PDB file of C-alpha atoms in Angstrom:
ATOM      1  CA  MET A1405      19.393 -47.719  46.895  1.00  0.00           C
ATOM      2  CA  PRO A1406      15.745 -47.090  46.102  1.00  0.00           C
ATOM      3  CA  HIS A1407      14.069 -44.319  48.061  1.00  0.00           C
ATOM      4  CA  VAL A1408      10.351 -43.726  47.586  1.00  0.00           C
ATOM      5  CA  ILE A1409       8.202 -40.907  48.904  1.00  0.00           C
ATOM      6  CA  VAL A1410       4.484 -41.668  49.027  1.00  0.00           C
ATOM      7  CA  LYS A1411       2.249 -38.624  49.267  1.00  0.00           C
ATOM      8  CA  LEU A1412      -1.314 -39.215  50.417  1.00  0.00           C
ATOM      9  CA  TYR A1413      -4.301 -37.224  51.475  1.00  0.00           C
ATOM     10  CA  ALA A1414      -3.970 -36.728  55.213  1.00  0.00           C
ATOM     11  CA  GLY A1415      -5.950 -39.030  57.470  1.00  0.00           C
ATOM     12  CA  ARG A1416      -4.355 -42.460  57.173  1.00  0.00           C
ATOM     13  CA  SER A1417      -3.489 -44.236  60.407  1.00  0.00           C
ATOM     14  CA  ASP A1418       0.085 -45.045  61.402  1.00  0.00           C
ATOM     15  CA  GLU A1419      -0.755 -48.703  60.827  1.00  0.00           C
ATOM     16  CA  GLN A1420      -1.927 -47.988  57.271  1.00  0.00           C
ATOM     17  CA  LYS A1421       1.215 -45.963  56.570  1.00  0.00           C
ATOM     18  CA  GLN A1422       3.406 -48.772  57.887  1.00  0.00           C
ATOM     19  CA  ARG A1423       1.595 -51.281  55.680  1.00  0.00           C
ATOM     20  CA  ILE A1424       2.140 -49.024  52.663  1.00  0.00           C
ATOM     21  CA  ALA A1425       5.848 -48.809  53.480  1.00  0.00           C
ATOM     22  CA  ASP A1426       6.052 -52.592  53.929  1.00  0.00           C
ATOM     23  CA  GLU A1427       4.270 -53.313  50.637  1.00  0.00           C
ATOM     24  CA  VAL A1428       6.311 -50.761  48.679  1.00  0.00           C
ATOM     25  CA  THR A1429       9.483 -52.269  50.139  1.00  0.00           C
ATOM     26  CA  LYS A1430       8.437 -55.767  49.056  1.00  0.00           C
ATOM     27  CA  ALA A1431       7.562 -54.552  45.563  1.00  0.00           C
ATOM     28  CA  LEU A1432      10.933 -52.830  45.156  1.00  0.00           C
ATOM     29  CA  MET A1433      12.798 -55.879  46.384  1.00  0.00           C
ATOM     30  CA  THR A1434      10.926 -58.047  43.878  1.00  0.00           C
ATOM     31  CA  ALA A1435      11.284 -55.648  40.942  1.00  0.00           C
ATOM     32  CA  THR A1436      14.928 -54.685  41.463  1.00  0.00           C
ATOM     33  CA  GLY A1437      16.414 -57.617  43.321  1.00  0.00           C
ATOM     34  CA  CYS A1438      17.729 -55.303  46.013  1.00  0.00           C
ATOM     35  CA  SER A1439      17.876 -56.147  49.684  1.00  0.00           C
ATOM     36  CA  GLU A1440      15.457 -54.799  52.269  1.00  0.00           C
ATOM     37  CA  SER A1441      18.251 -52.837  53.897  1.00  0.00           C
ATOM     38  CA  SER A1442      18.725 -50.886  50.647  1.00  0.00           C
ATOM     39  CA  VAL A1443      15.158 -49.544  50.588  1.00  0.00           C
ATOM     40  CA  SER A1444      13.787 -46.478  52.342  1.00  0.00           C
ATOM     41  CA  VAL A1445      10.187 -45.303  52.187  1.00  0.00           C
ATOM     42  CA  GLY A1446       8.722 -42.031  53.384  1.00  0.00           C
ATOM     43  CA  VAL A1447       5.007 -41.318  53.732  1.00  0.00           C
ATOM     44  CA  GLU A1448       3.895 -37.693  53.660  1.00  0.00           C
ATOM     45  CA  ASP A1449       0.438 -36.397  54.538  1.00  0.00           C
ATOM     46  CA  VAL A1450      -0.962 -33.727  52.237  1.00  0.00           C
ATOM     47  CA  GLU A1451      -4.106 -31.776  52.957  1.00  0.00           C
ATOM     48  CA  PRO A1452      -6.602 -32.174  50.091  1.00  0.00           C
ATOM     49  CA  SER A1453      -6.774 -28.410  49.605  1.00  0.00           C
ATOM     50  CA  ALA A1454      -2.985 -28.337  49.038  1.00  0.00           C
ATOM     51  CA  TRP A1455      -2.783 -31.358  46.680  1.00  0.00           C
ATOM     52  CA  THR A1456      -2.750 -29.459  43.379  1.00  0.00           C
ATOM     53  CA  ALA A1457      -0.110 -26.938  44.415  1.00  0.00           C
ATOM     54  CA  THR A1458       2.156 -29.245  46.407  1.00  0.00           C
ATOM     55  CA  VAL A1459       1.854 -32.562  44.562  1.00  0.00           C
ATOM     56  CA  TYR A1460      -0.010 -32.494  41.242  1.00  0.00           C
ATOM     57  CA  GLU A1461       1.723 -29.508  39.661  1.00  0.00           C
ATOM     58  CA  PRO A1462       5.329 -29.975  40.876  1.00  0.00           C
ATOM     59  CA  ASP A1463       5.513 -33.773  41.049  1.00  0.00           C
ATOM     60  CA  ILE A1464       3.182 -34.933  38.271  1.00  0.00           C
ATOM     61  CA  VAL A1465       2.813 -32.176  35.675  1.00  0.00           C
ATOM     62  CA  ALA A1466       6.341 -30.762  35.939  1.00  0.00           C
ATOM     63  CA  LYS A1467       7.902 -34.253  35.905  1.00  0.00           C
ATOM     64  CA  ALA A1468       5.606 -35.814  33.302  1.00  0.00           C
ATOM     65  CA  GLY A1469       8.509 -37.547  31.583  1.00  0.00           C
ATOM     66  CA  THR A1470       9.244 -39.556  34.716  1.00  0.00           C
ATOM     67  CA  ILE A1471       5.656 -40.615  35.485  1.00  0.00           C
ATOM     68  CA  LEU A1472       5.282 -44.253  34.420  1.00  0.00           C
ATOM     69  CA  LYS A1473       1.819 -44.684  35.975  1.00  0.00           C
ATOM     70  CA  LYS A1474      -0.196 -41.592  35.176  1.00  0.00           C
ATOM     71  CA  PRO A1475      -3.154 -40.612  37.348  1.00  0.00           C
ATOM     72  CA  GLY A1476      -6.662 -40.994  36.015  1.00  0.00           C
ATOM     73  CA  TYR A1477      -7.752 -37.589  37.292  1.00  0.00           C
ATOM     74  CA  ALA A1478      -7.067 -33.924  36.789  1.00  0.00           C
ATOM     75  CA  PRO A1479      -7.655 -31.367  39.515  1.00  0.00           C
ATOM     76  CA  ALA A1480     -10.700 -29.166  39.171  1.00  0.00           C
TER      77      ALA A1480
END
C-alpha cells in the first residue's frame, strides 16, 4: 500500500498537481507491481519561506538515512 506525499513550493495548478499524482502512481505501479487501487498520493503546498523549517530540516536532514535521491541544494 504505497502512500506518497509530494511537497512543492506553492503555486502549482490543480491540473499540474493531478498530473504529478498520476505520474507518481504510474511509477509506483511499475516499480512495485502493485495495483492502482493500492496507491495514494498527496500533494502539499509549502510557502518558499517555510521550506527549510517544514520540509528540508524535518523530512530531509532528520531522515537522511531514508533519502534515496538526495537534493542538489542546501538552504541558504
